mmCIF file of C-alpha atoms in Angstrom:
data_model
loop_
_atom_site.group_PDB
_atom_site.id
_atom_site.type_symbol
_atom_site.label_atom_id
_atom_site.label_comp_id
_atom_site.label_asym_id
_atom_site.label_seq_id
_atom_site.Cartn_x
_atom_site.Cartn_y
_atom_site.Cartn_z
ATOM 1 C CA MET A 1 128.152 -10.009 6.320
ATOM 2 C CA TYR A 2 126.209 -8.415 8.948
ATOM 3 C CA ASN A 3 123.771 -5.769 7.948
ATOM 4 C CA PRO A 4 123.915 -2.536 9.390
ATOM 5 C CA TYR A 5 120.560 -3.463 11.316
ATOM 6 C CA GLN A 6 122.045 -7.072 12.805
ATOM 7 C CA LEU A 7 125.432 -4.856 13.811
ATOM 8 C CA ASP A 8 123.154 -2.157 15.265
ATOM 9 C CA MET A 9 121.679 -4.852 17.367
ATOM 10 C CA ILE A 10 124.657 -6.466 18.764
ATOM 11 C CA ARG A 11 126.412 -3.457 19.880
ATOM 12 C CA ARG A 12 123.377 -2.408 21.545
ATOM 13 C CA ARG A 13 122.941 -5.708 23.291
ATOM 14 C CA GLN A 14 127.375 -5.521 24.560
ATOM 15 C CA GLN A 15 126.279 -2.360 25.461
ATOM 16 C CA GLU A 16 123.430 -3.250 27.794
ATOM 17 C CA LEU A 17 125.470 -6.059 29.272
ATOM 18 C CA ILE A 18 128.207 -3.558 29.887
ATOM 19 C CA ALA A 19 125.450 -1.532 31.825
ATOM 20 C CA ALA A 20 124.217 -4.542 33.852
ATOM 21 C CA ALA A 21 127.491 -5.454 34.453
ATOM 22 C CA GLU A 22 128.286 -2.220 36.205
ATOM 23 C CA ARG A 23 125.239 -1.599 37.819
ATOM 24 C CA SER A 24 125.285 -5.237 39.802
ATOM 25 C CA ARG A 25 129.525 -4.281 40.520
ATOM 26 C CA THR A 26 128.588 -1.275 42.143
ATOM 27 C CA VAL A 27 125.150 -2.253 43.962
ATOM 28 C CA ARG A 28 127.080 -5.487 45.170
ATOM 29 C CA THR A 29 130.189 -3.126 46.634
ATOM 30 C CA LEU A 30 127.701 -0.685 48.343
ATOM 31 C CA ARG A 31 125.995 -3.494 49.529
ATOM 32 C CA THR A 32 129.384 -4.922 51.223
ATOM 33 C CA SER A 33 130.448 -1.501 52.682
ATOM 34 C CA ARG A 34 127.119 -0.677 53.988
ATOM 35 C CA ARG A 35 127.026 -3.782 55.981
ATOM 36 C CA ALA A 36 130.797 -3.696 56.855
ATOM 37 C CA ARG A 37 130.200 0.112 58.740
ATOM 38 C CA ARG A 38 126.969 -1.155 60.101
ATOM 39 C CA ARG A 39 128.697 -4.200 61.834
ATOM 40 C CA PRO A 40 132.425 -3.440 62.533
ATOM 41 C CA PRO A 41 134.579 -7.097 63.057
ATOM 42 C CA SER A 42 135.921 -5.812 66.777
ATOM 43 C CA VAL A 43 131.989 -6.080 67.469
ATOM 44 C CA ASP A 44 131.723 -9.498 66.306
ATOM 45 C CA THR A 45 134.177 -11.078 68.332
#
Protein backbone atom coordinates (compact mmCIF):
# COMPACT_ATOMS: atom_id res chain seq x y z
CA MET A 1 0.00 0.00 0.00
CA TYR A 2 0.99 3.59 -0.52
CA ASN A 3 1.33 5.98 2.36
CA PRO A 4 -0.54 9.32 2.17
CA TYR A 5 2.62 11.18 1.15
CA GLN A 6 3.16 8.95 -1.90
CA LEU A 7 -0.53 9.20 -2.82
CA ASP A 8 -0.32 12.99 -2.65
CA MET A 9 2.78 13.02 -4.83
CA ILE A 10 1.15 10.72 -7.42
CA ARG A 11 -2.01 12.83 -7.45
CA ARG A 12 0.01 16.03 -7.85
CA ARG A 13 2.06 14.53 -10.69
CA GLN A 14 -1.08 13.40 -12.51
CA GLN A 15 -2.61 16.86 -12.19
CA GLU A 16 0.59 18.43 -13.53
CA LEU A 17 0.52 16.06 -16.52
CA ILE A 18 -3.13 16.91 -17.19
CA ALA A 19 -2.42 20.64 -16.93
CA ALA A 20 0.55 20.33 -19.30
CA ALA A 21 -1.56 18.40 -21.82
CA GLU A 22 -4.33 21.00 -21.70
CA ARG A 23 -1.79 23.82 -22.06
CA SER A 24 -0.11 22.22 -25.07
CA ARG A 25 -3.49 21.49 -26.66
CA THR A 26 -4.68 25.08 -26.28
CA VAL A 27 -1.36 26.44 -27.56
CA ARG A 28 -1.49 24.12 -30.57
CA THR A 29 -5.07 25.10 -31.45
CA LEU A 30 -4.28 28.79 -31.02
CA ARG A 31 -1.22 28.47 -33.27
CA THR A 32 -3.08 26.59 -36.01
CA SER A 33 -6.07 28.93 -35.94
CA ARG A 34 -3.79 31.98 -36.05
CA ARG A 35 -1.89 30.55 -39.02
CA ALA A 36 -5.14 29.73 -40.84
CA ARG A 37 -6.51 33.20 -40.15
CA ARG A 38 -3.31 34.91 -41.34
CA ARG A 39 -3.10 32.93 -44.60
CA PRO A 40 -6.43 31.69 -45.99
CA PRO A 41 -6.31 28.70 -48.38
CA SER A 42 -7.68 30.81 -51.25
CA VAL A 43 -4.53 32.97 -51.23
CA ASP A 44 -2.21 29.95 -51.60
CA THR A 45 -3.72 28.76 -54.89
